[in-house]
Coordinates of C-alpha atoms in Angstrom, one line a residue:
M1219 CA 41.5 182.2 123.2
K1220 CA 44.7 180.8 122.2
K1221 CA 44.8 178.5 119.0
P1222 CA 46.0 174.9 119.5
I1223 CA 49.5 174.5 118.2
I1224 CA 51.0 171.8 115.6
L1225 CA 54.5 171.5 116.2
C1226 CA 56.5 170.1 113.2
V1227 CA 60.4 168.8 113.3
D1228 CA 62.9 168.0 110.7
D1229 CA 66.2 168.9 110.1
D1230 CA 66.3 168.7 106.2
P1231 CA 65.2 172.2 105.1
Q1232 CA 63.0 171.0 101.9
V1233 CA 61.2 168.3 104.2
L1234 CA 60.6 171.1 106.8
A1235 CA 59.4 173.7 104.6
S1236 CA 57.0 171.1 102.7
V1237 CA 55.5 169.5 105.5
A1238 CA 54.8 173.1 107.2
N1239 CA 53.3 174.5 103.8
D1240 CA 51.2 171.3 103.8
L1241 CA 49.9 171.7 107.5
R1242 CA 49.2 175.3 107.1
R1243 CA 47.2 175.1 103.8
E1244 CA 44.7 172.6 105.6
F1245 CA 44.9 173.7 109.4
R1246 CA 46.1 177.2 109.7
R1247 CA 42.2 178.4 110.0
D1248 CA 42.2 176.4 113.7
Y1249 CA 45.7 175.9 114.6
R1250 CA 49.1 177.6 114.6
I1251 CA 51.6 175.6 112.9
L1252 CA 55.4 175.8 114.3
S1253 CA 58.2 174.3 112.8
V1254 CA 61.8 173.8 114.0
N1255 CA 64.8 172.4 112.3
S1256 CA 66.3 170.0 115.0
G1257 CA 65.5 167.7 117.7
L1258 CA 67.7 169.7 120.2
A1259 CA 65.4 173.0 119.3
A1260 CA 62.3 171.2 119.5
L1261 CA 62.9 170.1 123.3
T1262 CA 63.7 173.8 123.8
T1263 CA 60.6 174.5 122.1
L1264 CA 58.5 172.1 123.8
D1265 CA 59.7 173.4 127.3
E1266 CA 58.7 176.9 126.3
L1267 CA 55.2 176.0 125.2
R1268 CA 55.0 174.2 128.7
A1269 CA 56.1 177.4 130.3
R1270 CA 53.7 179.7 128.8
A1271 CA 50.8 176.9 129.1
E1272 CA 50.2 176.8 125.2
P1273 CA 48.0 174.4 124.0
L1274 CA 49.7 171.5 122.2
A1275 CA 47.8 169.5 119.8
L1276 CA 50.0 167.7 117.8
V1277 CA 53.8 166.8 117.3
L1278 CA 55.1 165.6 113.9
A1279 CA 58.7 164.9 114.3
D1280 CA 61.6 163.3 111.7
Q1281 CA 63.1 160.0 113.1
R1282 CA 66.7 160.2 111.8
M1283 CA 67.8 163.5 113.1
P1284 CA 71.6 164.4 114.5
E1285 CA 71.9 164.5 118.2
V1286 CA 68.3 164.1 119.3
E1287 CA 66.2 161.7 117.2
G1288 CA 62.3 161.7 116.6
V1289 CA 61.4 159.4 119.1
E1290 CA 63.1 161.4 121.9
V1291 CA 61.4 164.4 120.8
L1292 CA 57.9 162.4 120.9
A1293 CA 58.6 161.0 124.4
H1294 CA 59.6 164.3 125.6
A1295 CA 56.5 165.8 124.6
R1296 CA 54.6 163.1 126.0
Q1297 CA 56.0 164.0 129.5
L1298 CA 55.1 167.7 128.9
F1299 CA 51.7 167.3 127.2
P1300 CA 50.6 163.9 127.7
D1301 CA 47.5 164.4 125.9
A1302 CA 48.9 165.7 122.8
K1303 CA 49.0 163.6 119.6
R1304 CA 52.5 162.2 118.6
A1305 CA 53.3 161.1 115.2
L1306 CA 56.6 159.9 113.5
L1307 CA 58.0 160.8 109.7
T1308 CA 59.8 157.6 108.5
A1309 CA 61.5 156.7 105.4
Y1310 CA 60.5 153.0 104.3
A1311 CA 63.6 151.8 106.1
D1312 CA 62.7 153.1 109.4
T1313 CA 59.2 151.4 109.9
T1314 CA 60.7 148.9 112.3
A1315 CA 61.8 151.9 114.6
A1316 CA 58.4 153.4 114.1
I1317 CA 56.6 150.2 115.3
K1318 CA 59.1 150.0 118.5
A1319 CA 58.2 153.7 119.1
I1320 CA 54.6 152.6 119.6
N1321 CA 55.3 151.4 122.9
S1322 CA 58.3 153.6 124.0
A1323 CA 57.1 157.0 123.2
Q1324 CA 53.1 156.0 122.9
L1325 CA 53.3 157.1 119.1
D1326 CA 49.8 157.6 118.0
Y1327 CA 50.6 157.4 114.1
Y1328 CA 53.9 157.2 111.7
F1329 CA 53.8 158.6 108.3
L1330 CA 56.1 157.3 105.4
K1331 CA 58.0 160.0 103.2
P1332 CA 56.9 161.1 100.8
W1333 CA 53.3 161.9 101.3
D1334 CA 52.1 163.1 97.9
P1335 CA 49.4 163.9 97.4
P1336 CA 48.7 165.1 101.0
E1337 CA 45.0 165.0 100.2
Q1338 CA 45.3 161.3 100.4
L1339 CA 48.5 160.2 102.4
L1340 CA 48.5 163.0 104.9
Y1341 CA 45.6 164.9 105.7
P1342 CA 43.0 162.2 106.5
A1343 CA 45.3 160.6 109.0
L1344 CA 46.0 164.3 110.7
H1345 CA 42.3 165.0 110.7
D1346 CA 41.4 161.8 112.5
L1347 CA 44.6 162.3 115.3
L1348 CA 43.3 166.1 115.7
T1349 CA 39.5 165.1 116.0
S1350 CA 40.5 162.4 118.6
W1351 CA 42.4 165.2 120.4
Q1352 CA 39.6 167.6 120.4
V1353 CA 37.5 165.1 122.2
T1354 CA 39.5 165.7 125.5
Y1355 CA 40.5 169.0 125.0
R1356 CA 39.8 171.5 127.4
P1357 CA 40.3 175.3 126.5
Q1358 CA 41.2 177.6 129.4
F1359 CA 38.6 179.8 129.4
E1360 CA 35.5 178.2 127.4
G1361 CA 32.1 176.9 128.6
L1362 CA 31.2 176.2 131.9
R1363 CA 33.1 176.9 135.2
L1364 CA 33.0 174.4 138.2
I1365 CA 34.2 175.6 141.8
G1366 CA 34.8 173.2 144.2
F1367 CA 37.1 171.5 146.7
Q1368 CA 39.4 169.2 145.3
W1369 CA 38.6 166.3 147.6
S1370 CA 34.8 166.7 147.3
P1371 CA 33.0 163.5 146.3
R1372 CA 30.0 165.6 145.0
S1373 CA 32.8 167.6 142.8
H1374 CA 34.4 164.4 141.7
E1375 CA 31.0 163.3 140.6
L1376 CA 30.2 166.5 138.5
K1377 CA 33.8 166.5 137.1
D1378 CA 33.0 162.9 135.6
F1379 CA 29.7 163.8 134.5
L1380 CA 30.7 166.9 132.3
S1381 CA 33.6 165.1 131.0
G1382 CA 31.6 161.9 130.4
Y1383 CA 29.2 164.1 127.9
L1384 CA 32.3 165.8 126.6
V1385 CA 31.2 169.3 127.9
S1386 CA 33.9 171.8 127.9
Y1387 CA 34.3 173.1 131.6
Q1388 CA 36.8 174.9 133.8
W1389 CA 37.9 173.4 137.1
L1390 CA 38.6 176.0 139.8
D1391 CA 39.8 174.3 143.0
F1392 CA 38.5 176.8 145.7
E1393 CA 41.4 175.9 148.2
K1394 CA 44.0 176.9 145.4
D1395 CA 42.9 179.0 142.6
K1396 CA 42.3 183.0 143.9
E1397 CA 40.0 183.3 140.7
A1398 CA 37.6 180.9 142.5
H1399 CA 37.2 183.3 145.6
T1400 CA 36.4 186.2 143.5
L1401 CA 33.9 184.1 141.2
L1402 CA 32.2 182.7 144.1
T1403 CA 32.1 186.1 145.8
T1404 CA 30.0 187.5 142.6
T1405 CA 27.5 184.6 142.8
G1406 CA 26.4 185.2 146.4
F1407 CA 27.2 181.9 147.5
Q1408 CA 29.1 180.7 150.4
P1409 CA 32.2 177.7 150.6
D1410 CA 29.4 175.7 152.2
D1411 CA 27.4 176.0 149.2
L1412 CA 30.2 174.3 146.7
P1413 CA 30.5 173.0 144.4
V1414 CA 28.9 175.8 142.3
L1415 CA 28.4 175.4 138.4
L1416 CA 28.7 178.7 136.3
Y1417 CA 27.1 178.7 133.0
A1418 CA 28.2 180.9 130.1
D1419 CA 25.6 183.5 130.4
G1420 CA 26.2 184.1 134.1
Q1421 CA 23.8 181.8 135.7
A1422 CA 25.3 180.2 139.0
V1423 CA 23.8 177.0 140.7
A1424 CA 24.9 175.2 143.8
Q1425 CA 25.0 171.8 144.3
P1426 CA 23.3 171.4 140.8
D1427 CA 21.5 168.1 139.9
K1428 CA 23.2 166.3 137.0
H1429 CA 19.3 166.2 135.3
D1430 CA 19.2 169.9 135.5
I1431 CA 22.6 170.4 134.0
A1432 CA 21.8 168.4 131.1
R1433 CA 18.8 170.3 130.5
Q1434 CA 20.5 173.7 130.7
L1435 CA 23.0 172.5 128.4
G1436 CA 20.4 170.9 126.2
L1437 CA 21.2 167.3 126.4
P1438 CA 18.2 165.3 125.9
V1439 CA 16.5 163.7 128.9
A1440 CA 13.1 162.7 127.6
A1441 CA 11.9 160.7 124.7
Q1442 CA 10.1 162.1 121.8
Q1443 CA 7.9 159.4 120.8
E1444 CA 5.6 157.3 122.6
L1445 CA 6.3 154.0 120.3
Y1446 CA 9.7 152.7 119.3
D1447 CA 10.5 149.6 117.5
V1448 CA 13.6 149.0 120.0
V1449 CA 14.7 150.7 123.1
V1450 CA 18.5 150.0 124.2
I1451 CA 19.0 150.1 127.7
G1452 CA 22.7 151.0 128.5
A1453 CA 25.3 152.8 126.3
G1454 CA 28.5 151.0 126.7
P1455 CA 30.0 149.3 123.5
A1456 CA 27.2 146.7 123.3
G1457 CA 24.3 149.2 123.7
L1458 CA 26.3 152.0 121.5
A1459 CA 26.5 149.1 118.5
A1460 CA 23.1 148.1 119.0
A1461 CA 21.8 151.5 118.4
V1462 CA 24.1 152.1 115.4
Y1463 CA 23.0 148.8 113.7
G1464 CA 19.1 149.4 114.7
A1465 CA 19.2 152.8 113.0
S1466 CA 21.0 151.9 110.1
E1467 CA 18.6 149.2 109.3
G1468 CA 15.5 151.5 109.8
L1469 CA 14.3 150.6 112.8
K1470 CA 12.9 153.4 115.3
T1471 CA 15.4 152.9 117.8
L1472 CA 15.9 154.7 121.4
L1473 CA 19.0 154.4 123.6
I1474 CA 19.0 155.1 127.4
E1475 CA 21.6 155.8 129.6
R1476 CA 21.6 156.2 133.3
Q1477 CA 25.3 157.7 133.7
S1478 CA 27.5 158.5 130.9
F1479 CA 28.1 157.0 127.4
G1480 CA 30.7 154.4 126.9
G1481 CA 30.2 152.2 130.3
Q1482 CA 33.6 151.0 131.6
A1483 CA 35.1 150.8 128.4
G1484 CA 34.7 154.6 128.0
S1485 CA 36.6 155.3 130.8
S1486 CA 39.8 153.3 129.7
S1487 CA 42.9 155.4 128.8
R1488 CA 44.0 153.2 125.9
I1489 CA 42.5 150.1 124.3
E1490 CA 44.9 148.3 122.2
N1491 CA 43.3 145.0 121.2
Y1492 CA 40.3 146.4 119.2
L1493 CA 40.3 145.7 115.5
G1494 CA 41.1 148.4 113.3
F1495 CA 43.3 150.8 115.8
P1496 CA 46.7 149.7 115.5
T1497 CA 48.2 152.2 117.9
G1498 CA 45.4 151.9 120.4
V1499 CA 42.2 153.9 120.9
S1500 CA 41.2 155.4 124.3
G1501 CA 37.6 154.8 125.7
A1502 CA 36.2 158.5 125.2
E1503 CA 37.4 158.6 121.6
L1504 CA 35.6 155.3 120.8
T1505 CA 32.6 156.5 122.6
Y1506 CA 32.5 159.7 120.8
R1507 CA 32.7 157.9 117.3
A1508 CA 30.0 155.5 118.0
W1509 CA 27.9 158.1 119.7
T1510 CA 28.3 160.5 116.5
Q1511 CA 27.5 157.4 114.4
A1512 CA 24.4 156.7 116.3
T1513 CA 22.8 160.2 116.2
R1514 CA 23.8 160.6 112.4
L1515 CA 22.0 157.1 111.5
G1516 CA 19.0 158.4 113.2
A1517 CA 18.9 156.7 116.7
E1518 CA 17.4 158.9 119.4
L1519 CA 19.6 158.8 122.7
I1520 CA 18.5 160.3 126.0
A1521 CA 20.8 160.7 129.2
P1522 CA 21.2 160.7 132.0
Q1523 CA 18.1 159.1 132.3
E1524 CA 17.1 155.8 134.1
V1525 CA 15.0 153.0 133.6
I1526 CA 13.4 151.8 136.9
A1527 CA 10.8 149.1 135.8
L1528 CA 9.9 146.9 132.9
R1529 CA 6.6 145.1 132.4
V1530 CA 5.0 143.5 129.7
Q1531 CA 1.6 144.6 128.3
D1532 CA -0.3 143.2 125.2
G1533 CA 3.3 142.3 124.0
Y1534 CA 4.4 145.6 124.2
K1535 CA 7.4 146.5 126.7
V1536 CA 6.4 149.4 129.1
L1537 CA 9.5 151.3 130.5
T1538 CA 9.1 153.5 133.5
L1539 CA 11.8 156.1 133.9
K1540 CA 12.9 157.3 137.3
D1541 CA 11.0 160.7 136.5
N1542 CA 7.7 158.4 136.1
A1543 CA 7.7 158.9 132.5
Q1544 CA 6.9 156.0 130.2
V1545 CA 8.1 154.7 126.9
R1546 CA 6.9 152.2 124.8
A1547 CA 8.6 149.6 122.7
K1548 CA 8.1 146.4 120.6
A1549 CA 11.5 145.0 121.8
V1550 CA 14.1 145.7 124.1
V1551 CA 17.8 145.3 124.3
L1552 CA 19.4 145.1 127.9
T1553 CA 23.0 146.2 127.6
T1554 CA 23.3 147.6 131.4
G1555 CA 27.0 145.9 131.8
V1556 CA 28.5 145.9 135.1
S1557 CA 29.8 147.7 137.8
Y1558 CA 33.1 147.4 139.7
R1559 CA 32.6 145.9 143.3
T1560 CA 33.5 147.7 146.5
L1561 CA 36.5 146.8 148.4
D1562 CA 35.6 146.1 152.1
A1563 CA 38.5 147.6 154.1
P1564 CA 38.7 150.3 156.7
G1565 CA 38.7 153.9 155.3
L1566 CA 37.6 153.0 151.9
D1567 CA 34.3 153.9 151.8
R1568 CA 34.9 157.1 153.9
L1569 CA 37.5 158.4 151.5
S1570 CA 35.6 157.1 148.3
G1571 CA 35.8 160.3 146.0
S1572 CA 38.4 161.8 147.9
G1573 CA 41.4 159.8 146.6
V1574 CA 39.8 156.4 146.3
Y1575 CA 38.0 156.0 143.0
Y1576 CA 36.5 152.8 141.7
G1577 CA 37.2 152.7 137.9
S1578 CA 39.4 154.9 135.9
A1579 CA 39.0 158.5 137.2
R1580 CA 40.8 160.5 134.2
T1581 CA 39.6 163.5 135.4
E1582 CA 41.5 163.0 138.7
A1583 CA 44.5 162.1 136.8
H1584 CA 46.3 165.5 137.4
I1585 CA 46.2 165.2 141.2
C1586 CA 48.6 162.2 141.1
K1587 CA 51.3 164.6 139.6
D1588 CA 54.7 163.3 140.8
Q1589 CA 52.8 161.2 143.6
P1590 CA 52.9 157.3 144.1
V1591 CA 49.5 155.7 143.3
Y1592 CA 48.3 152.5 144.0
I1593 CA 46.0 150.2 141.9
I1594 CA 43.9 146.8 143.0
G1595 CA 42.9 144.5 140.2
G1596 CA 45.0 142.6 137.6
G1597 CA 42.7 142.8 134.6
N1598 CA 42.7 144.9 131.6
S1599 CA 41.1 147.8 132.7
A1600 CA 43.6 148.2 135.7
G1601 CA 46.4 147.6 133.3
Q1602 CA 45.3 150.5 130.8
S1603 CA 44.8 152.5 134.0
A1604 CA 48.3 152.0 135.4
M1605 CA 49.6 152.9 131.8
Y1606 CA 47.7 155.9 131.7
L1607 CA 48.7 157.2 135.3
S1608 CA 52.4 156.4 134.7
T1609 CA 52.5 159.5 132.8
Y1610 CA 51.8 161.5 135.8
A1611 CA 52.4 159.6 138.8
S1612 CA 56.1 159.2 140.6
R1613 CA 55.2 155.4 140.9
V1614 CA 52.5 153.2 140.3
F1615 CA 51.9 150.0 142.5
I1616 CA 49.7 147.3 141.0
V1617 CA 48.3 145.2 143.8
I1618 CA 46.9 141.8 143.1
R1619 CA 46.4 138.6 145.0
G1620 CA 47.5 136.2 142.5
E1621 CA 51.3 135.4 141.7
S1622 CA 51.5 137.2 138.4
L1623 CA 49.4 139.1 135.7
A1624 CA 49.4 136.5 133.2
A1625 CA 46.0 134.6 134.4
S1626 CA 43.8 137.9 133.9
M1627 CA 45.6 140.5 131.7
S1628 CA 46.2 140.4 128.1
A1629 CA 49.9 140.1 126.8
Y1630 CA 50.5 143.4 125.2
L1631 CA 49.4 145.2 128.6
I1632 CA 51.6 142.9 130.4
E1633 CA 54.9 143.6 128.0
Q1634 CA 54.1 147.3 128.2
I1635 CA 54.0 147.3 132.0
A1636 CA 57.3 145.6 132.2
Q1637 CA 58.9 148.0 130.1
T1638 CA 57.4 150.8 132.3
P1639 CA 60.1 152.0 134.8
N1640 CA 58.1 153.4 137.6
I1641 CA 55.2 151.0 137.5
E1642 CA 55.6 148.0 139.8
V1643 CA 53.5 145.1 140.2
L1644 CA 53.0 143.7 143.8
P1645 CA 51.8 140.0 143.8
T1646 CA 50.2 138.0 146.6
T1647 CA 49.4 141.4 148.3
E1648 CA 46.2 143.4 149.6
V1649 CA 45.1 146.6 150.6
R1650 CA 44.1 146.3 154.2
E1651 CA 43.4 149.9 155.1
A1652 CA 43.0 153.4 153.6
C1653 CA 44.3 156.1 155.7
G1654 CA 43.9 160.2 155.5
G1655 CA 42.0 162.8 157.1
Q1656 CA 40.0 164.9 154.2
S1657 CA 41.6 162.7 151.4
L1658 CA 43.6 159.6 151.2
E1659 CA 47.2 160.1 152.5
A1660 CA 48.6 156.7 152.8
V1661 CA 47.6 152.9 152.5
V1662 CA 48.2 149.9 154.3
I1663 CA 49.1 146.8 152.4
Q1664 CA 50.1 143.3 153.2
R1665 CA 52.1 140.4 151.6
E1666 CA 51.0 137.1 152.0
G1667 CA 53.1 135.7 155.2
Q1668 CA 54.5 139.1 156.1
A1669 CA 53.3 142.0 158.7
P1670 CA 51.0 145.1 157.3
E1671 CA 53.2 148.1 156.2
K1672 CA 52.0 151.7 155.6
H1673 CA 52.8 153.6 152.6
P1674 CA 52.4 157.1 151.3
A1675 CA 49.4 157.1 148.5
R1676 CA 48.0 160.0 146.6
A1677 CA 45.1 158.1 145.0
L1678 CA 43.8 154.4 145.0
F1679 CA 41.9 153.0 142.1
V1680 CA 40.2 149.7 142.6
F1681 CA 39.3 147.4 139.6
I1682 CA 38.4 144.0 141.7
G1683 CA 35.8 142.4 139.5
A1684 CA 32.4 143.4 138.6
K1685 CA 29.0 142.7 139.4
P1686 CA 25.9 143.0 137.0
S1687 CA 23.8 145.9 136.7
T1688 CA 20.6 143.8 136.7
G1689 CA 18.9 143.8 140.0
W1690 CA 16.2 146.0 138.8
I1691 CA 15.0 143.4 136.2
C1692 CA 15.8 140.0 137.7
D1693 CA 12.2 139.7 139.1
L1694 CA 11.1 139.8 135.2
A1695 CA 13.8 138.0 133.3
L1696 CA 15.9 134.8 134.9
C1697 CA 19.1 135.6 135.9
D1698 CA 21.7 133.1 137.2
A1699 CA 23.2 133.0 140.9
K1700 CA 25.2 135.8 140.4
G1701 CA 22.8 137.9 138.8
Y1702 CA 23.9 137.6 135.0
L1703 CA 21.1 137.7 132.6
L1704 CA 20.2 133.9 131.2
T1705 CA 19.8 133.9 127.4
G1706 CA 19.1 131.6 124.3
R1707 CA 19.8 127.6 124.8
D1708 CA 20.9 128.2 128.5
L1709 CA 16.9 128.8 129.0
V1710 CA 15.6 125.5 127.7
A1711 CA 18.8 123.3 128.0
D1712 CA 18.5 123.4 132.0
P1713 CA 15.2 121.7 133.5
R1714 CA 15.2 124.2 136.1
Y1715 CA 14.3 127.3 133.6
A1716 CA 12.8 125.4 130.8
A1717 CA 9.2 126.2 132.2
H1718 CA 9.6 129.7 132.0
W1719 CA 9.6 129.5 128.1
K1720 CA 6.3 129.4 127.0
L1721 CA 6.6 129.8 123.0
P1722 CA 6.9 127.0 120.6
R1723 CA 10.0 128.2 119.2
E1724 CA 13.3 128.1 120.8
P1725 CA 14.3 131.4 122.4
Y1726 CA 16.8 133.2 119.9
L1727 CA 20.5 133.3 120.7
L1728 CA 20.6 136.4 123.0
E1729 CA 17.0 136.4 123.8
T1730 CA 15.6 136.5 127.7
C1731 CA 13.1 134.4 128.9
V1732 CA 10.8 137.2 128.0
P1733 CA 10.0 136.9 124.5
G1734 CA 11.3 140.3 122.8
L1735 CA 13.5 141.2 125.5
F1736 CA 17.0 140.5 124.8
A1737 CA 20.5 140.8 126.6
A1738 CA 24.1 141.5 125.3
G1739 CA 27.4 142.5 126.6
D1740 CA 29.0 142.0 130.4
G1741 CA 25.4 141.7 131.7
R1742 CA 24.6 138.6 130.0
A1743 CA 25.7 135.1 131.3
G1744 CA 28.6 133.7 129.5
A1745 CA 29.8 137.1 128.0
M1746 CA 33.2 137.8 127.2
A1747 CA 34.4 140.8 129.0
R1748 CA 36.0 142.3 125.7
V1749 CA 35.1 145.5 124.0
A1750 CA 35.1 143.5 120.6
S1751 CA 32.7 140.9 121.7
A1752 CA 30.4 143.5 123.3
V1753 CA 30.1 145.2 119.9
G1754 CA 29.4 141.9 118.3
E1755 CA 26.8 140.8 120.7
G1756 CA 24.8 144.5 120.3
S1757 CA 25.1 144.3 116.7
M1758 CA 23.7 140.6 116.8
A1759 CA 20.9 141.8 119.0
I1760 CA 19.5 143.6 116.2
K1761 CA 19.5 140.8 113.7
F1762 CA 17.2 138.8 116.5
V1763 CA 14.9 142.0 116.9
H1764 CA 14.3 141.9 113.4
E1765 CA 13.1 138.4 113.4
Y1766 CA 11.2 138.8 116.4
L1767 CA 9.2 141.7 114.9
S1768 CA 8.9 139.7 111.8
E1769 CA 6.8 136.8 113.7

């Protein structure tokens, strides 16, 4: 298997030799180090690497170079290798240019010259960038192979599942890849049996179940103990934060997730307003860090596994899982989050998973290459998805009912969208129909006061608000009219709910009407739909768990 490449570019021979030597000393075991002495040569090298399908992990380019500056090199690298990390080498006087490059070239980091000693000023940041790149890097022939039809909803579901758990796999489109036909013949299956998953040991399974895949890959799907101090249900930012703090403070902690870690935030292509990440962080990277942190501190994580019922017995919380197994806990934190609402328009249900996707389907971004795509919604998730897809698609259209994005999207995203030439916002507009045979081919849109128009579309991504994932628990814990869990003062301040709280003390801030049952994150009434607030609530919930367990 080819080693991934680190490309360094500088027109100063001494600086180029120095950075190349530093890179080889630290990274030559796992990466190939290439160095070129001009921006023009770097552009040629990038084109050659693309033509040979070489894996590029990182480009490190000097800013001040004749003919072609570093930012231009990084912008070209972004076009050819969207997932590669990009860093700029600058002198102190160039910091303003570097900051501007964060937007123009989607810069991941910049280094100030000199960086002596590299052990302190170069290697830590580069290790961080390369670790983040490895999260989404898929070696060409390593791990699992998935054979299926591109426009099969079942194939899309399996791709999302494997990507969500950071499992390396190779996708083979049966209609385009000759190798897929050869491999399928060796398994004894027929095209009607697709999708087929081939494991590294040669085992092949047709239309595999996600739970069986998890067991085969060694993912934990069953609890290891009978009683826990706290069980966290849902592994979005709030749930992962609760697991980290619960385990770090000595609580016997179990985290259960029914789909994949990260929740909606986990599928975000770039989160730029989260503290501590000045150039942004992808949802996958943030999830990976939190997942690793929770397990290192001793939290037990099981997935994919679903809690279908919860009851209280002698003060203990008894959770029934989808496979009928039961888990007992002293306290429970509900961080089940929300799911995107479906859009009621002709064709959308039929083409769901075949060009119509709810949320940011990063696994399908490659099908949008040089094709027009549409996004419905004006929130941050829609904006982040638009910026990510703009790297692949010829045009990205954001369809919103309102006059502008200002009411629902953060200012930094609005500014980035305005500066991206292939993104267009369509205000006071609605999608009326999705058209196509086996896959999406066109959408019918209508602007207020105008006749409907049909336009070509390769994909449609829907972000039209959210509904709480609390239907299974609302018969036990009080929810508001929209299904969001009521907690804290909301339970006692309103006479309609006060009778449900029986203890002499007031409920804790994040406590539901069931003592010892807490709620945090987007599924809680009054929560702020931001990653930072979800992490804060998940962490806070553990404080109240401690107080409850001390009673």
